[in-house]
């Protein structure tokens, strides 16, 4: 098959895949996977068949962690974990692990009652995180839930198209708050919350937990300002099946005499358990971690996350400039200050025109636009 495709088609007869996740992977990464699929580096077997306890796989996972640490400049006082369960699993894991943490439990004991959890609700995924911890027994404090929007037919309603001004945020008192949670990029609503906005607003004594599933590796991150970063790999780093957790090590400390701390924390969600076992207390998603490691190396060859940030801005500007130049045809509902550079949301004047747009895009080998 020719590797010199028409201008509107990628190599190997592939399509332009706009899926939020599982999302497209670099062709060079797929080519390396293909070359080594049957016999990985002359080991005589595929990574999919390889024991996670073998020397060859130990090198794979160690290199993957080391490369990600370099790419994101992760400080030494942070652990990088390869887990399972996706971002949804980490909705529960975040709450259960923080409330098992020695520092959080000591803070709660000093207060004399259960600490609250601050949630910034900016769309579907942060709303899902709030729902999950509420189900588990958390006492959530909703810092804000979208913005109020007026609709001529239905009156006021909640819209996830902007962020309220910081002075209007209902942040909890630091001494009463276990952590603050937010999702940096809401794929469905196309709203991206600048991390600096959150980090500057929150008291430094309160750990900030960020879901970066769909924005990880797209821009530089000052990891040292976070308590933990969680990210399902399938949206921006590799295949589905592995979840990255970057967590400050002091939050992994436990009081061994406090038996109630982990009573409701399943081992499969236990950050401390995975940290002590090098992310391999049981069989990890070996192949997914391997591919992620190749993507991390690919990021380095592209010039790192700063280079990818410039690329994502250039691509987003191409689309947003077209939307802004034709307001009678394209409608972009998200506040320009917060519209996503990862998932660009827009509408056309009628459902019929949108259907035609999707059909014409498909003819140009563009899929998953809706």
mmCIF file of C-alpha atoms in Angstrom:
data_model
loop_
_atom_site.group_PDB
_atom_site.id
_atom_site.type_symbol
_atom_site.label_atom_id
_atom_site.label_comp_id
_atom_site.label_asym_id
_atom_site.label_seq_id
_atom_site.Cartn_x
_atom_site.Cartn_y
_atom_site.Cartn_z
ATOM 1 C CA UNK A 1 0.000 0.000 0.000
ATOM 2 C CA UNK A 2 1.323 3.425 -0.885
ATOM 3 C CA UNK A 3 2.568 5.613 1.975
ATOM 4 C CA UNK A 4 2.102 8.759 -0.152
ATOM 5 C CA UNK A 5 -1.605 9.466 0.372
ATOM 6 C CA UNK A 6 -3.690 12.231 -1.175
ATOM 7 C CA UNK A 7 -3.502 15.572 0.641
ATOM 8 C CA UNK A 8 -6.784 14.890 2.413
ATOM 9 C CA UNK A 9 -5.849 11.420 3.692
ATOM 10 C CA UNK A 10 -3.224 10.187 6.210
ATOM 11 C CA UNK A 11 -0.849 7.278 5.427
ATOM 12 C CA UNK A 12 -1.983 3.646 5.131
ATOM 13 C CA UNK A 13 -5.518 4.559 4.074
ATOM 14 C CA UNK A 14 -6.254 5.869 7.568
ATOM 15 C CA UNK A 15 -8.807 8.557 8.395
ATOM 16 C CA UNK A 16 -8.640 11.812 10.317
ATOM 17 C CA UNK A 17 -9.951 10.626 13.678
ATOM 18 C CA UNK A 18 -11.432 13.375 15.869
ATOM 19 C CA UNK A 19 -12.621 11.046 18.638
ATOM 20 C CA UNK A 20 -12.034 12.381 22.149
ATOM 21 C CA UNK A 21 -11.090 8.858 23.189
ATOM 22 C CA UNK A 22 -9.933 6.353 22.314
ATOM 23 C CA UNK A 23 -8.134 8.896 20.201
ATOM 24 C CA UNK A 24 -5.632 8.823 17.380
ATOM 25 C CA UNK A 25 -2.031 7.774 17.972
ATOM 26 C CA UNK A 26 1.095 8.953 16.129
ATOM 27 C CA UNK A 27 1.666 6.813 13.046
ATOM 28 C CA UNK A 28 5.349 6.409 13.928
ATOM 29 C CA UNK A 29 4.320 4.888 17.259
ATOM 30 C CA UNK A 30 1.930 2.487 15.542
ATOM 31 C CA UNK A 31 4.673 1.535 13.084
ATOM 32 C CA UNK A 32 7.040 0.676 15.946
ATOM 33 C CA UNK A 33 4.311 -1.354 17.648
ATOM 34 C CA UNK A 34 3.704 -3.167 14.374
ATOM 35 C CA UNK A 35 7.395 -3.974 13.885
ATOM 36 C CA UNK A 36 7.723 -5.431 17.373
ATOM 37 C CA UNK A 37 4.263 -6.923 17.751
ATOM 38 C CA UNK A 38 5.158 -10.570 17.131
ATOM 39 C CA UNK A 39 8.721 -10.604 18.450
ATOM 40 C CA UNK A 40 9.570 -7.731 20.780
ATOM 41 C CA UNK A 41 13.251 -6.770 20.440
ATOM 42 C CA UNK A 42 14.227 -10.376 19.651
ATOM 43 C CA UNK A 43 12.833 -11.628 22.956
ATOM 44 C CA UNK A 44 10.856 -14.227 21.016
ATOM 45 C CA UNK A 45 7.400 -13.093 22.072
ATOM 46 C CA UNK A 46 5.000 -10.181 21.970
ATOM 47 C CA UNK A 47 4.662 -7.650 24.783
ATOM 48 C CA UNK A 48 1.080 -8.922 25.056
ATOM 49 C CA UNK A 49 2.459 -12.366 25.980
ATOM 50 C CA UNK A 50 5.256 -11.174 28.225
ATOM 51 C CA UNK A 51 5.325 -11.728 31.983
ATOM 52 C CA UNK A 52 5.128 -8.466 33.877
ATOM 53 C CA UNK A 53 7.781 -9.934 36.193
ATOM 54 C CA UNK A 54 10.282 -10.454 33.370
ATOM 55 C CA UNK A 55 13.415 -8.369 32.929
ATOM 56 C CA UNK A 56 12.247 -7.175 29.508
ATOM 57 C CA UNK A 57 8.933 -5.859 30.835
ATOM 58 C CA UNK A 58 10.553 -4.345 33.914
ATOM 59 C CA UNK A 59 12.630 -2.239 31.519
ATOM 60 C CA UNK A 60 9.501 -1.235 29.574
ATOM 61 C CA UNK A 61 7.580 0.070 32.590
ATOM 62 C CA UNK A 62 10.658 1.657 34.174
ATOM 63 C CA UNK A 63 11.473 3.490 30.944
ATOM 64 C CA UNK A 64 7.852 4.596 30.528
ATOM 65 C CA UNK A 65 7.797 6.093 34.012
ATOM 66 C CA UNK A 66 11.195 7.725 33.576
ATOM 67 C CA UNK A 67 10.270 9.283 30.246
ATOM 68 C CA UNK A 68 6.996 10.682 31.575
ATOM 69 C CA UNK A 69 8.867 12.091 34.577
ATOM 70 C CA UNK A 70 11.267 13.894 32.214
ATOM 71 C CA UNK A 71 8.564 15.097 29.830
ATOM 72 C CA UNK A 72 6.458 16.661 32.593
ATOM 73 C CA UNK A 73 9.396 17.562 34.885
ATOM 74 C CA UNK A 74 7.794 15.587 37.710
ATOM 75 C CA UNK A 75 9.624 16.324 40.990
ATOM 76 C CA UNK A 76 11.228 13.525 43.007
ATOM 77 C CA UNK A 77 8.681 13.920 45.814
ATOM 78 C CA UNK A 78 5.916 12.699 43.489
ATOM 79 C CA UNK A 79 5.108 9.109 42.574
ATOM 80 C CA UNK A 80 3.926 8.082 39.104
ATOM 81 C CA UNK A 81 1.463 5.195 39.121
ATOM 82 C CA UNK A 82 0.059 3.093 36.293
ATOM 83 C CA UNK A 83 -3.405 1.987 37.375
ATOM 84 C CA UNK A 84 -6.667 0.774 35.849
ATOM 85 C CA UNK A 85 -10.275 1.944 35.989
ATOM 86 C CA UNK A 86 -9.979 5.096 33.895
ATOM 87 C CA UNK A 87 -10.773 8.585 35.091
ATOM 88 C CA UNK A 88 -14.086 7.260 36.387
ATOM 89 C CA UNK A 89 -12.286 4.858 38.704
ATOM 90 C CA UNK A 90 -10.200 7.748 39.954
ATOM 91 C CA UNK A 91 -13.358 9.670 40.907
ATOM 92 C CA UNK A 92 -13.671 7.167 43.752
ATOM 93 C CA UNK A 93 -9.947 6.615 44.246
ATOM 94 C CA UNK A 94 -9.311 10.317 44.821
ATOM 95 C CA UNK A 95 -11.803 10.533 47.671
ATOM 96 C CA UNK A 96 -10.917 7.186 49.255
ATOM 97 C CA UNK A 97 -7.151 7.745 49.126
ATOM 98 C CA UNK A 98 -7.224 11.317 50.375
ATOM 99 C CA UNK A 99 -9.390 10.326 53.322
ATOM 100 C CA UNK A 100 -6.969 7.492 54.102
ATOM 101 C CA UNK A 101 -4.030 9.917 54.061
ATOM 102 C CA UNK A 102 -2.402 10.558 57.429
ATOM 103 C CA UNK A 103 -2.309 14.339 56.936
ATOM 104 C CA UNK A 104 -5.980 14.546 55.958
ATOM 105 C CA UNK A 105 -7.095 12.313 58.835
ATOM 106 C CA UNK A 106 -5.087 14.378 61.316
ATOM 107 C CA UNK A 107 -6.672 17.546 59.953
ATOM 108 C CA UNK A 108 -10.118 15.964 60.272
ATOM 109 C CA UNK A 109 -9.416 14.826 63.834
ATOM 110 C CA UNK A 110 -8.373 18.347 64.777
ATOM 111 C CA UNK A 111 -11.581 19.753 63.281
ATOM 112 C CA UNK A 112 -13.698 17.205 65.128
ATOM 113 C CA UNK A 113 -15.964 16.403 62.188
ATOM 114 C CA UNK A 114 -15.782 15.180 58.598
ATOM 115 C CA UNK A 115 -13.881 17.374 56.198
ATOM 116 C CA UNK A 116 -15.613 18.614 53.075
ATOM 117 C CA UNK A 117 -14.453 18.149 49.474
ATOM 118 C CA UNK A 118 -14.525 21.138 47.134
ATOM 119 C CA UNK A 119 -15.733 20.453 43.582
ATOM 120 C CA UNK A 120 -15.608 22.839 40.648
ATOM 121 C CA UNK A 121 -18.324 21.590 38.304
ATOM 122 C CA UNK A 122 -17.542 22.672 34.756
ATOM 123 C CA UNK A 123 -19.232 19.920 32.742
ATOM 124 C CA UNK A 124 -20.035 16.234 32.426
ATOM 125 C CA UNK A 125 -16.843 14.770 33.893
ATOM 126 C CA UNK A 126 -16.528 16.972 36.957
ATOM 127 C CA UNK A 127 -20.255 16.439 37.522
ATOM 128 C CA UNK A 128 -19.576 12.693 37.399
ATOM 129 C CA UNK A 129 -16.805 13.035 39.969
ATOM 130 C CA UNK A 130 -19.113 14.948 42.300
ATOM 131 C CA UNK A 131 -21.852 12.328 41.922
ATOM 132 C CA UNK A 132 -19.456 9.463 42.700
ATOM 133 C CA UNK A 133 -17.993 10.905 45.903
ATOM 134 C CA UNK A 134 -21.454 11.870 47.112
ATOM 135 C CA UNK A 135 -22.500 8.242 46.631
ATOM 136 C CA UNK A 136 -19.489 7.142 48.688
ATOM 137 C CA UNK A 137 -20.375 9.320 51.654
ATOM 138 C CA UNK A 138 -18.416 12.507 51.037
ATOM 139 C CA UNK A 139 -19.702 15.870 52.171
ATOM 140 C CA UNK A 140 -19.151 17.873 48.989
ATOM 141 C CA UNK A 141 -18.942 21.612 48.742
ATOM 142 C CA UNK A 142 -19.865 22.766 45.237
ATOM 143 C CA UNK A 143 -17.588 25.737 44.564
ATOM 144 C CA UNK A 144 -19.700 26.493 41.517
ATOM 145 C CA UNK A 145 -21.853 24.517 39.094
ATOM 146 C CA UNK A 146 -21.532 26.038 35.644
ATOM 147 C CA UNK A 147 -23.070 29.446 35.116
ATOM 148 C CA UNK A 148 -26.656 30.595 34.989
ATOM 149 C CA UNK A 149 -27.870 31.038 31.427
ATOM 150 C CA UNK A 150 -31.086 32.663 30.247
ATOM 151 C CA UNK A 151 -33.197 30.884 27.664
ATOM 152 C CA UNK A 152 -36.157 32.683 26.094
ATOM 153 C CA UNK A 153 -38.155 29.438 25.971
ATOM 154 C CA UNK A 154 -37.189 27.772 29.259
ATOM 155 C CA UNK A 155 -36.057 30.613 31.498
ATOM 156 C CA UNK A 156 -32.813 30.348 33.478
ATOM 157 C CA UNK A 157 -30.757 27.164 33.327
ATOM 158 C CA UNK A 158 -27.299 25.863 34.158
ATOM 159 C CA UNK A 159 -24.850 26.125 31.257
ATOM 160 C CA UNK A 160 -21.292 24.837 31.034
ATOM 161 C CA UNK A 161 -20.061 27.518 28.686
ATOM 162 C CA UNK A 162 -18.006 29.737 30.980
ATOM 163 C CA UNK A 163 -16.608 30.132 34.493
ATOM 164 C CA UNK A 164 -17.890 32.522 37.138
ATOM 165 C CA UNK A 165 -15.448 35.193 38.354
ATOM 166 C CA UNK A 166 -13.123 33.895 41.083
ATOM 167 C CA UNK A 167 -14.560 36.246 43.763
ATOM 168 C CA UNK A 168 -17.884 34.447 43.279
ATOM 169 C CA UNK A 169 -16.403 30.996 43.924
ATOM 170 C CA UNK A 170 -17.648 29.300 47.071
ATOM 171 C CA UNK A 171 -14.368 27.767 48.213
ATOM 172 C CA UNK A 172 -14.483 26.083 51.602
ATOM 173 C CA UNK A 173 -12.419 27.208 54.556
ATOM 174 C CA UNK A 174 -8.940 25.636 54.291
ATOM 175 C CA UNK A 175 -9.169 24.090 57.772
ATOM 176 C CA UNK A 176 -12.432 22.396 56.793
ATOM 177 C CA UNK A 177 -11.416 21.165 53.328
ATOM 178 C CA UNK A 178 -9.744 17.852 52.477
ATOM 179 C CA UNK A 179 -9.029 18.700 48.842
ATOM 180 C CA UNK A 180 -10.187 20.661 45.805
ATOM 181 C CA UNK A 181 -11.094 18.784 42.616
ATOM 182 C CA UNK A 182 -11.553 20.031 39.062
ATOM 183 C CA UNK A 183 -11.378 18.718 35.492
ATOM 184 C CA UNK A 184 -9.035 20.800 33.368
ATOM 185 C CA UNK A 185 -10.661 20.050 30.007
ATOM 186 C CA UNK A 186 -14.298 19.057 29.613
ATOM 187 C CA UNK A 187 -14.396 17.120 26.344
ATOM 188 C CA UNK A 188 -18.166 17.176 25.856
ATOM 189 C CA UNK A 189 -18.765 20.841 26.620
ATOM 190 C CA UNK A 190 -15.517 22.133 25.127
ATOM 191 C CA UNK A 191 -14.595 24.177 28.194
ATOM 192 C CA UNK A 192 -11.015 24.340 29.459
ATOM 193 C CA UNK A 193 -10.269 25.663 32.937
ATOM 194 C CA UNK A 194 -6.845 27.347 33.208
ATOM 195 C CA UNK A 195 -4.976 25.584 35.987
ATOM 196 C CA UNK A 196 -3.402 28.834 37.141
ATOM 197 C CA UNK A 197 -6.882 30.197 37.845
ATOM 198 C CA UNK A 198 -7.608 27.344 40.259
ATOM 199 C CA UNK A 199 -4.161 27.047 41.811
ATOM 200 C CA UNK A 200 -3.952 30.774 42.524
ATOM 201 C CA UNK A 201 -7.412 30.778 44.140
ATOM 202 C CA UNK A 202 -6.935 27.778 46.449
ATOM 203 C CA UNK A 203 -5.104 28.014 49.770
ATOM 204 C CA UNK A 204 -1.716 26.249 49.361
ATOM 205 C CA UNK A 205 -2.422 24.055 52.387
ATOM 206 C CA UNK A 206 -5.268 22.315 50.527
ATOM 207 C CA UNK A 207 -4.284 19.642 47.969
ATOM 208 C CA UNK A 208 -5.554 20.336 44.469
ATOM 209 C CA UNK A 209 -6.581 17.250 42.470
ATOM 210 C CA UNK A 210 -6.888 17.666 38.709
ATOM 211 C CA UNK A 211 -8.345 15.339 36.089
ATOM 212 C CA UNK A 212 -6.154 15.916 33.026
ATOM 213 C CA UNK A 213 -7.402 12.960 31.001
ATOM 214 C CA UNK A 214 -7.918 14.939 27.812
ATOM 215 C CA UNK A 215 -5.214 17.579 28.202
ATOM 216 C CA UNK A 216 -2.199 15.672 29.564
ATOM 217 C CA UNK A 217 0.935 16.139 27.435
ATOM 218 C CA UNK A 218 -0.607 19.041 25.501
ATOM 219 C CA UNK A 219 1.087 21.769 27.550
ATOM 220 C CA UNK A 220 3.652 22.234 30.342
ATOM 221 C CA UNK A 221 2.437 21.547 33.882
ATOM 222 C CA UNK A 222 3.869 22.785 37.176
ATOM 223 C CA UNK A 223 3.319 19.450 38.905
ATOM 224 C CA UNK A 224 4.668 20.792 42.195
ATOM 225 C CA UNK A 225 1.505 22.853 42.722
ATOM 226 C CA UNK A 226 -0.809 19.825 42.677
ATOM 227 C CA UNK A 227 -1.643 17.225 45.263
ATOM 228 C CA UNK A 228 -2.406 14.730 42.514
ATOM 229 C CA UNK A 229 -3.030 14.590 38.777
ATOM 230 C CA UNK A 230 -5.176 11.809 37.336
ATOM 231 C CA UNK A 231 -5.555 10.948 33.657
ATOM 232 C CA UNK A 232 -7.073 8.128 31.652
ATOM 233 C CA UNK A 233 -4.531 7.386 28.917
ATOM 234 C CA UNK A 234 -6.972 6.792 26.065
ATOM 235 C CA UNK A 235 -7.740 10.436 25.394
ATOM 236 C CA UNK A 236 -4.221 11.725 24.876
ATOM 237 C CA UNK A 237 -1.487 9.238 25.767
ATOM 238 C CA UNK A 238 -2.178 5.756 24.472
ATOM 239 C CA UNK A 239 -4.707 2.929 24.295
ATOM 240 C CA UNK A 240 -7.554 2.430 26.722
ATOM 241 C CA UNK A 241 -6.791 0.351 29.786
ATOM 242 C CA UNK A 242 -4.274 2.327 31.820
ATOM 243 C CA UNK A 243 -4.739 5.357 34.058
ATOM 244 C CA UNK A 244 -1.890 7.640 35.097
ATOM 245 C CA UNK A 245 -1.777 8.978 38.648
ATOM 246 C CA UNK A 246 0.888 11.491 39.683
ATOM 247 C CA UNK A 247 0.629 12.004 43.433
ATOM 248 C CA UNK A 248 2.644 13.892 46.033
ATOM 249 C CA UNK A 249 4.301 11.337 48.290
ATOM 250 C CA UNK A 250 3.244 12.891 51.590
ATOM 251 C CA UNK A 251 -0.374 12.166 50.610
ATOM 252 C CA UNK A 252 0.531 8.467 50.467
ATOM 253 C CA UNK A 253 1.596 8.388 54.106
ATOM 254 C CA UNK A 254 -0.665 6.329 56.355
ATOM 255 C CA UNK A 255 -0.939 5.839 60.104
ATOM 256 C CA UNK A 256 -0.511 2.075 60.361
ATOM 257 C CA UNK A 257 -2.259 2.029 63.727
ATOM 258 C CA UNK A 258 -5.368 3.634 62.215
ATOM 259 C CA UNK A 259 -7.165 0.549 60.926
ATOM 260 C CA UNK A 260 -10.248 2.521 59.878
ATOM 261 C CA UNK A 261 -8.239 4.534 57.339
ATOM 262 C CA UNK A 262 -8.367 1.922 54.577
ATOM 263 C CA UNK A 263 -11.413 -0.059 55.657
ATOM 264 C CA UNK A 264 -13.430 1.033 52.602
ATOM 265 C CA UNK A 265 -10.503 1.388 50.179
ATOM 266 C CA UNK A 266 -10.267 -1.501 47.686
ATOM 267 C CA UNK A 267 -6.709 -2.566 46.906
ATOM 268 C CA UNK A 268 -7.299 -2.041 43.183
ATOM 269 C CA UNK A 269 -7.832 1.708 43.857
ATOM 270 C CA UNK A 270 -5.202 2.077 46.598
ATOM 271 C CA UNK A 271 -2.479 4.500 45.486
ATOM 272 C CA UNK A 272 -0.195 3.504 48.365
ATOM 273 C CA UNK A 273 -0.534 -0.193 47.553
ATOM 274 C CA UNK A 274 0.391 0.433 43.911
ATOM 275 C CA UNK A 275 3.238 2.763 44.850
ATOM 276 C CA UNK A 276 4.882 0.196 47.108
ATOM 277 C CA UNK A 277 4.606 -2.442 44.363
ATOM 278 C CA UNK A 278 5.987 -0.302 41.548
ATOM 279 C CA UNK A 279 2.541 -0.168 39.904
ATOM 280 C CA UNK A 280 2.572 -3.968 39.668
ATOM 281 C CA UNK A 281 0.893 -5.525 42.740
ATOM 282 C CA UNK A 282 -0.957 -7.638 40.175
ATOM 283 C CA UNK A 283 -0.757 -7.954 36.389
ATOM 284 C CA UNK A 284 -0.907 -4.417 34.973
ATOM 285 C CA UNK A 285 -2.283 -3.477 31.524
ATOM 286 C CA UNK A 286 1.102 -4.378 30.052
ATOM 287 C CA UNK A 287 0.470 -3.571 26.399
ATOM 288 C CA UNK A 288 -1.225 -0.236 27.116
ATOM 289 C CA UNK A 289 1.681 0.856 29.328
ATOM 290 C CA UNK A 290 4.143 -0.177 26.614
ATOM 291 C CA UNK A 291 2.369 1.944 23.982
ATOM 292 C CA UNK A 292 2.134 4.892 26.393
ATOM 293 C CA UNK A 293 5.884 4.650 26.883
ATOM 294 C CA UNK A 294 6.370 4.951 23.121
ATOM 295 C CA UNK A 295 4.075 7.999 23.035
ATOM 296 C CA UNK A 296 6.069 9.617 25.861
ATOM 297 C CA UNK A 297 9.256 9.111 23.798
ATOM 298 C CA UNK A 298 7.491 10.517 20.730
ATOM 299 C CA UNK A 299 6.626 13.661 22.709
ATOM 300 C CA UNK A 300 10.326 14.123 23.460
ATOM 301 C CA UNK A 301 11.225 13.801 19.770
ATOM 302 C CA UNK A 302 8.671 16.508 18.921
ATOM 303 C CA UNK A 303 10.396 18.965 21.242
ATOM 304 C CA UNK A 304 8.476 18.220 24.431
ATOM 305 C CA UNK A 305 5.205 19.547 25.759
ATOM 306 C CA UNK A 306 6.083 23.179 24.991
ATOM 307 C CA UNK A 307 6.280 22.305 21.299
ATOM 308 C CA UNK A 308 2.992 20.415 21.475
ATOM 309 C CA UNK A 309 1.373 23.391 23.198
ATOM 310 C CA UNK A 310 2.368 25.609 20.283
ATOM 311 C CA UNK A 311 1.000 23.032 17.858
ATOM 312 C CA UNK A 312 -2.335 22.686 19.642
ATOM 313 C CA UNK A 313 -2.740 26.475 19.717
ATOM 314 C CA UNK A 314 -2.009 26.778 16.012
ATOM 315 C CA UNK A 315 -4.523 24.067 15.156
ATOM 316 C CA UNK A 316 -7.191 25.465 17.466
ATOM 317 C CA UNK A 317 -6.700 28.958 16.038
ATOM 318 C CA UNK A 318 -7.323 27.657 12.518
ATOM 319 C CA UNK A 319 -10.753 26.363 13.512
ATOM 320 C CA UNK A 320 -11.764 29.132 15.903
ATOM 321 C CA UNK A 321 -10.739 31.827 13.422
ATOM 322 C CA UNK A 322 -13.038 30.252 10.835
ATOM 323 C CA UNK A 323 -15.875 30.059 13.380
ATOM 324 C CA UNK A 324 -15.394 33.672 14.448
ATOM 325 C CA UNK A 325 -15.175 34.860 10.840
ATOM 326 C CA UNK A 326 -18.594 33.383 9.988
ATOM 327 C CA UNK A 327 -20.897 34.055 12.978
ATOM 328 C CA UNK A 328 -24.026 33.694 10.809
ATOM 329 C CA UNK A 329 -23.100 30.109 10.004
ATOM 330 C CA UNK A 330 -21.023 28.820 12.910
ATOM 331 C CA UNK A 331 -22.040 29.209 16.538
ATOM 332 C CA UNK A 332 -19.422 28.698 19.237
ATOM 333 C CA UNK A 333 -21.226 28.582 22.601
ATOM 334 C CA UNK A 334 -18.172 28.646 24.885
ATOM 335 C CA UNK A 335 -16.756 31.845 26.348
ATOM 336 C CA UNK A 336 -13.674 32.706 24.266
ATOM 337 C CA UNK A 337 -11.581 32.995 27.420
ATOM 338 C CA UNK A 338 -12.188 29.359 28.320
ATOM 339 C CA UNK A 339 -12.885 27.508 25.102
ATOM 340 C CA UNK A 340 -10.908 24.315 24.788
ATOM 341 C CA UNK A 341 -7.836 23.986 22.610
ATOM 342 C CA UNK A 342 -8.377 20.207 22.706
ATOM 343 C CA UNK A 343 -12.086 19.689 21.944
ATOM 344 C CA UNK A 344 -13.595 22.434 19.813
ATOM 345 C CA UNK A 345 -17.360 22.741 20.144
ATOM 346 C CA UNK A 346 -19.560 24.517 17.593
ATOM 347 C CA UNK A 347 -23.006 24.337 16.025
ATOM 348 C CA UNK A 348 -24.547 25.155 12.668
ATOM 349 C CA UNK A 349 -27.859 27.008 12.188
ATOM 350 C CA UNK A 350 -30.009 23.865 11.823
ATOM 351 C CA UNK A 351 -29.788 20.125 12.586
ATOM 352 C CA UNK A 352 -30.123 19.469 8.875
ATOM 353 C CA UNK A 353 -27.035 21.552 8.092
ATOM 354 C CA UNK A 354 -25.116 19.817 10.854
ATOM 355 C CA UNK A 355 -26.017 16.431 9.382
ATOM 356 C CA UNK A 356 -24.840 17.595 5.964
ATOM 357 C CA UNK A 357 -21.614 18.930 7.468
ATOM 358 C CA UNK A 358 -20.920 15.541 9.089
ATOM 359 C CA UNK A 359 -21.693 13.710 5.843
ATOM 360 C CA UNK A 360 -19.404 15.933 3.780
ATOM 361 C CA UNK A 361 -16.642 15.612 6.386
ATOM 362 C CA UNK A 362 -16.916 11.826 6.183
ATOM 363 C CA UNK A 363 -16.349 12.022 2.432
ATOM 364 C CA UNK A 364 -13.109 13.865 3.229
ATOM 365 C CA UNK A 365 -12.115 11.037 5.597
ATOM 366 C CA UNK A 366 -12.936 12.925 8.799
ATOM 367 C CA UNK A 367 -14.755 10.887 11.461
ATOM 368 C CA UNK A 368 -16.063 11.255 15.021
ATOM 369 C CA UNK A 369 -16.802 14.961 14.644
ATOM 370 C CA UNK A 370 -19.981 14.455 16.635
#
